């Protein structure tokens, strides 16, 4: 029980921006794991084959994990601009890769991934404009 109280106290110290960075960190790390440990049938899909042709999947995974780590660390700091910039840039870059692959006819449904990652980048950019608050509301 003391661990739960300690966790809640730690969460109360987070601003809304920090809490959102924790969410983004989890998205990025989970996505990195998915890239690093993609099974053979996934690696054979057009999107993964395209990505693998550009860089080995572990390299892509390392990029996503690094951005996730920066987001995790900066969630607890006053200055989080680097995390928000990297998170936005990675998602926009990922969207551009998929959009280009779709336009080139390499990834038939690349526009779907492009749209999802552009929307995610938009969400990150919106939260990046929110002023740091006193803490996460609703955590009692």
PDB file of C-alpha atoms in Angstrom:
ATOM      1  CA  UNK A   1       0.000   0.000   0.000  1.00  0.00           C
ATOM      2  CA  UNK A   2       2.787   2.510   0.700  1.00  0.00           C
ATOM      3  CA  UNK A   3       4.014   1.944  -2.891  1.00  0.00           C
ATOM      4  CA  UNK A   4       0.601   2.914  -4.245  1.00  0.00           C
ATOM      5  CA  UNK A   5       0.612   6.108  -2.177  1.00  0.00           C
ATOM      6  CA  UNK A   6       4.098   6.928  -3.395  1.00  0.00           C
ATOM      7  CA  UNK A   7       3.029   6.373  -7.008  1.00  0.00           C
ATOM      8  CA  UNK A   8       0.002   8.639  -6.569  1.00  0.00           C
ATOM      9  CA  UNK A   9       2.164  11.337  -4.985  1.00  0.00           C
ATOM     10  CA  UNK A  10       4.555  11.102  -7.921  1.00  0.00           C
ATOM     11  CA  UNK A  11       1.685  11.347 -10.412  1.00  0.00           C
ATOM     12  CA  UNK A  12       0.325  14.432  -8.636  1.00  0.00           C
ATOM     13  CA  UNK A  13       3.630  16.179  -9.315  1.00  0.00           C
ATOM     14  CA  UNK A  14       3.152  15.701 -13.058  1.00  0.00           C
ATOM     15  CA  UNK A  15       1.734  18.513 -15.135  1.00  0.00           C
ATOM     16  CA  UNK A  16      -0.820  17.731 -17.824  1.00  0.00           C
ATOM     17  CA  UNK A  17       1.977  18.088 -20.373  1.00  0.00           C
ATOM     18  CA  UNK A  18       4.103  15.642 -18.406  1.00  0.00           C
ATOM     19  CA  UNK A  19       1.284  13.123 -18.177  1.00  0.00           C
ATOM     20  CA  UNK A  20       0.770  13.360 -21.923  1.00  0.00           C
ATOM     21  CA  UNK A  21       4.500  12.790 -22.471  1.00  0.00           C
ATOM     22  CA  UNK A  22       4.211   9.587 -20.439  1.00  0.00           C
ATOM     23  CA  UNK A  23       1.457   8.434 -22.786  1.00  0.00           C
ATOM     24  CA  UNK A  24       3.542   9.334 -25.835  1.00  0.00           C
ATOM     25  CA  UNK A  25       6.546   7.570 -24.298  1.00  0.00           C
ATOM     26  CA  UNK A  26       4.495   4.397 -23.953  1.00  0.00           C
ATOM     27  CA  UNK A  27       3.215   4.647 -27.538  1.00  0.00           C
ATOM     28  CA  UNK A  28       6.745   5.095 -28.844  1.00  0.00           C
ATOM     29  CA  UNK A  29       8.268   2.302 -26.762  1.00  0.00           C
ATOM     30  CA  UNK A  30       5.481  -0.159 -27.596  1.00  0.00           C
ATOM     31  CA  UNK A  31       5.826   0.724 -31.277  1.00  0.00           C
ATOM     32  CA  UNK A  32       9.605   0.202 -30.994  1.00  0.00           C
ATOM     33  CA  UNK A  33       9.049  -3.241 -29.494  1.00  0.00           C
ATOM     34  CA  UNK A  34       6.627  -4.053 -32.296  1.00  0.00           C
ATOM     35  CA  UNK A  35       9.239  -3.096 -34.884  1.00  0.00           C
ATOM     36  CA  UNK A  36      12.093  -4.900 -33.151  1.00  0.00           C
ATOM     37  CA  UNK A  37      10.217  -8.145 -32.624  1.00  0.00           C
ATOM     38  CA  UNK A  38       7.968  -8.259 -35.683  1.00  0.00           C
ATOM     39  CA  UNK A  39       7.264 -11.880 -36.654  1.00  0.00           C
ATOM     40  CA  UNK A  40       8.219 -13.071 -40.148  1.00  0.00           C
ATOM     41  CA  UNK A  41       4.672 -12.798 -41.521  1.00  0.00           C
ATOM     42  CA  UNK A  42       4.544  -9.143 -40.432  1.00  0.00           C
ATOM     43  CA  UNK A  43       7.983  -8.425 -41.884  1.00  0.00           C
ATOM     44  CA  UNK A  44       6.710  -9.788 -45.204  1.00  0.00           C
ATOM     45  CA  UNK A  45       3.955  -7.147 -45.513  1.00  0.00           C
ATOM     46  CA  UNK A  46       4.561  -4.328 -48.004  1.00  0.00           C
ATOM     47  CA  UNK A  47       4.903  -1.657 -45.286  1.00  0.00           C
ATOM     48  CA  UNK A  48       7.478  -3.589 -43.266  1.00  0.00           C
ATOM     49  CA  UNK A  49       9.377  -4.706 -46.369  1.00  0.00           C
ATOM     50  CA  UNK A  50       9.536  -1.063 -47.465  1.00  0.00           C
ATOM     51  CA  UNK A  51      10.818   0.087 -44.073  1.00  0.00           C
ATOM     52  CA  UNK A  52      13.342  -2.763 -43.929  1.00  0.00           C
ATOM     53  CA  UNK A  53      14.640  -1.764 -47.374  1.00  0.00           C
ATOM     54  CA  UNK A  54      15.426   1.713 -46.017  1.00  0.00           C
ATOM     55  CA  UNK A  55      16.877   0.704 -42.644  1.00  0.00           C
ATOM     56  CA  UNK A  56      16.938  -2.529 -40.624  1.00  0.00           C
ATOM     57  CA  UNK A  57      13.888  -2.783 -38.366  1.00  0.00           C
ATOM     58  CA  UNK A  58      16.054  -2.756 -35.210  1.00  0.00           C
ATOM     59  CA  UNK A  59      17.399   0.647 -36.292  1.00  0.00           C
ATOM     60  CA  UNK A  60      13.851   1.981 -36.697  1.00  0.00           C
ATOM     61  CA  UNK A  61      13.015   0.450 -33.317  1.00  0.00           C
ATOM     62  CA  UNK A  62      15.998   2.194 -31.752  1.00  0.00           C
ATOM     63  CA  UNK A  63      14.825   5.533 -33.122  1.00  0.00           C
ATOM     64  CA  UNK A  64      11.321   5.075 -31.706  1.00  0.00           C
ATOM     65  CA  UNK A  65      12.697   3.861 -28.360  1.00  0.00           C
ATOM     66  CA  UNK A  66      15.088   6.820 -28.119  1.00  0.00           C
ATOM     67  CA  UNK A  67      12.272   9.319 -28.664  1.00  0.00           C
ATOM     68  CA  UNK A  68      10.171   7.433 -26.112  1.00  0.00           C
ATOM     69  CA  UNK A  69      13.019   7.630 -23.605  1.00  0.00           C
ATOM     70  CA  UNK A  70      13.382  11.389 -24.092  1.00  0.00           C
ATOM     71  CA  UNK A  71       9.624  11.778 -23.576  1.00  0.00           C
ATOM     72  CA  UNK A  72       9.788   9.666 -20.420  1.00  0.00           C
ATOM     73  CA  UNK A  73      12.644  11.695 -18.948  1.00  0.00           C
ATOM     74  CA  UNK A  74      11.251  15.088 -19.899  1.00  0.00           C
ATOM     75  CA  UNK A  75       7.806  14.244 -18.520  1.00  0.00           C
ATOM     76  CA  UNK A  76       9.286  15.036 -15.107  1.00  0.00           C
ATOM     77  CA  UNK A  77      11.101  18.246 -16.060  1.00  0.00           C
ATOM     78  CA  UNK A  78      10.066  21.871 -16.465  1.00  0.00           C
ATOM     79  CA  UNK A  79      11.625  22.055 -19.915  1.00  0.00           C
ATOM     80  CA  UNK A  80      10.027  19.548 -22.252  1.00  0.00           C
ATOM     81  CA  UNK A  81      10.359  21.253 -25.623  1.00  0.00           C
ATOM     82  CA  UNK A  82      12.879  18.703 -26.932  1.00  0.00           C
ATOM     83  CA  UNK A  83      10.528  15.809 -26.156  1.00  0.00           C
ATOM     84  CA  UNK A  84       7.590  17.479 -27.859  1.00  0.00           C
ATOM     85  CA  UNK A  85       9.706  18.409 -30.874  1.00  0.00           C
ATOM     86  CA  UNK A  86      11.117  14.890 -31.270  1.00  0.00           C
ATOM     87  CA  UNK A  87       7.725  13.228 -30.750  1.00  0.00           C
ATOM     88  CA  UNK A  88       6.106  15.489 -33.345  1.00  0.00           C
ATOM     89  CA  UNK A  89       8.953  15.154 -35.828  1.00  0.00           C
ATOM     90  CA  UNK A  90       9.075  11.376 -35.598  1.00  0.00           C
ATOM     91  CA  UNK A  91       5.375  11.009 -36.216  1.00  0.00           C
ATOM     92  CA  UNK A  92       5.389  13.470 -39.125  1.00  0.00           C
ATOM     93  CA  UNK A  93       8.415  11.718 -40.614  1.00  0.00           C
ATOM     94  CA  UNK A  94       6.731   8.334 -40.254  1.00  0.00           C
ATOM     95  CA  UNK A  95       3.619   9.700 -41.948  1.00  0.00           C
ATOM     96  CA  UNK A  96       5.675  11.117 -44.825  1.00  0.00           C
ATOM     97  CA  UNK A  97       7.449   7.777 -45.293  1.00  0.00           C
ATOM     98  CA  UNK A  98       4.135   5.936 -45.541  1.00  0.00           C
ATOM     99  CA  UNK A  99       2.555   8.572 -47.752  1.00  0.00           C
ATOM    100  CA  UNK A 100       5.525   8.466 -50.122  1.00  0.00           C
ATOM    101  CA  UNK A 101       5.423   4.672 -50.221  1.00  0.00           C
ATOM    102  CA  UNK A 102       1.724   4.804 -51.050  1.00  0.00           C
ATOM    103  CA  UNK A 103       2.219   7.409 -53.779  1.00  0.00           C
ATOM    104  CA  UNK A 104       5.019   5.293 -55.244  1.00  0.00           C
ATOM    105  CA  UNK A 105       2.700   2.264 -55.289  1.00  0.00           C
ATOM    106  CA  UNK A 106       4.882   0.316 -52.852  1.00  0.00           C
ATOM    107  CA  UNK A 107       2.498   0.257 -49.870  1.00  0.00           C
ATOM    108  CA  UNK A 108      -1.108  -0.066 -51.084  1.00  0.00           C
ATOM    109  CA  UNK A 109      -2.703   1.374 -47.931  1.00  0.00           C
ATOM    110  CA  UNK A 110       0.115   3.655 -46.846  1.00  0.00           C
ATOM    111  CA  UNK A 111      -2.260   6.600 -46.801  1.00  0.00           C
ATOM    112  CA  UNK A 112      -4.023   5.034 -43.792  1.00  0.00           C
ATOM    113  CA  UNK A 113      -0.836   4.937 -41.715  1.00  0.00           C
ATOM    114  CA  UNK A 114       0.074   8.405 -42.948  1.00  0.00           C
ATOM    115  CA  UNK A 115      -3.270   9.811 -41.808  1.00  0.00           C
ATOM    116  CA  UNK A 116      -3.069   8.133 -38.388  1.00  0.00           C
ATOM    117  CA  UNK A 117       0.482   9.352 -37.714  1.00  0.00           C
ATOM    118  CA  UNK A 118      -0.314  12.885 -38.926  1.00  0.00           C
ATOM    119  CA  UNK A 119      -3.288  12.959 -36.567  1.00  0.00           C
ATOM    120  CA  UNK A 120      -1.060  11.739 -33.736  1.00  0.00           C
ATOM    121  CA  UNK A 121       1.462  14.470 -34.561  1.00  0.00           C
ATOM    122  CA  UNK A 122      -1.367  17.003 -34.501  1.00  0.00           C
ATOM    123  CA  UNK A 123      -2.412  15.861 -31.032  1.00  0.00           C
ATOM    124  CA  UNK A 124       1.172  16.172 -29.806  1.00  0.00           C
ATOM    125  CA  UNK A 125       1.424  19.678 -31.278  1.00  0.00           C
ATOM    126  CA  UNK A 126      -1.830  20.754 -29.622  1.00  0.00           C
ATOM    127  CA  UNK A 127      -0.777  19.518 -26.186  1.00  0.00           C
ATOM    128  CA  UNK A 128       2.622  21.159 -26.661  1.00  0.00           C
ATOM    129  CA  UNK A 129       0.836  24.524 -26.623  1.00  0.00           C
ATOM    130  CA  UNK A 130      -0.907  23.822 -23.304  1.00  0.00           C
ATOM    131  CA  UNK A 131       0.535  25.689 -20.353  1.00  0.00           C
ATOM    132  CA  UNK A 132       2.069  23.569 -17.618  1.00  0.00           C
ATOM    133  CA  UNK A 133      -0.503  23.062 -14.876  1.00  0.00           C
ATOM    134  CA  UNK A 134      -0.206  22.261 -11.217  1.00  0.00           C
ATOM    135  CA  UNK A 135      -0.848  18.567 -11.646  1.00  0.00           C
ATOM    136  CA  UNK A 136      -2.966  15.891 -13.206  1.00  0.00           C
ATOM    137  CA  UNK A 137      -6.617  16.380 -12.335  1.00  0.00           C
ATOM    138  CA  UNK A 138      -8.578  13.455 -10.987  1.00  0.00           C
ATOM    139  CA  UNK A 139      -5.631  11.608  -9.421  1.00  0.00           C
ATOM    140  CA  UNK A 140      -6.542  11.292  -5.741  1.00  0.00           C
TER     141      UNK A 140
END
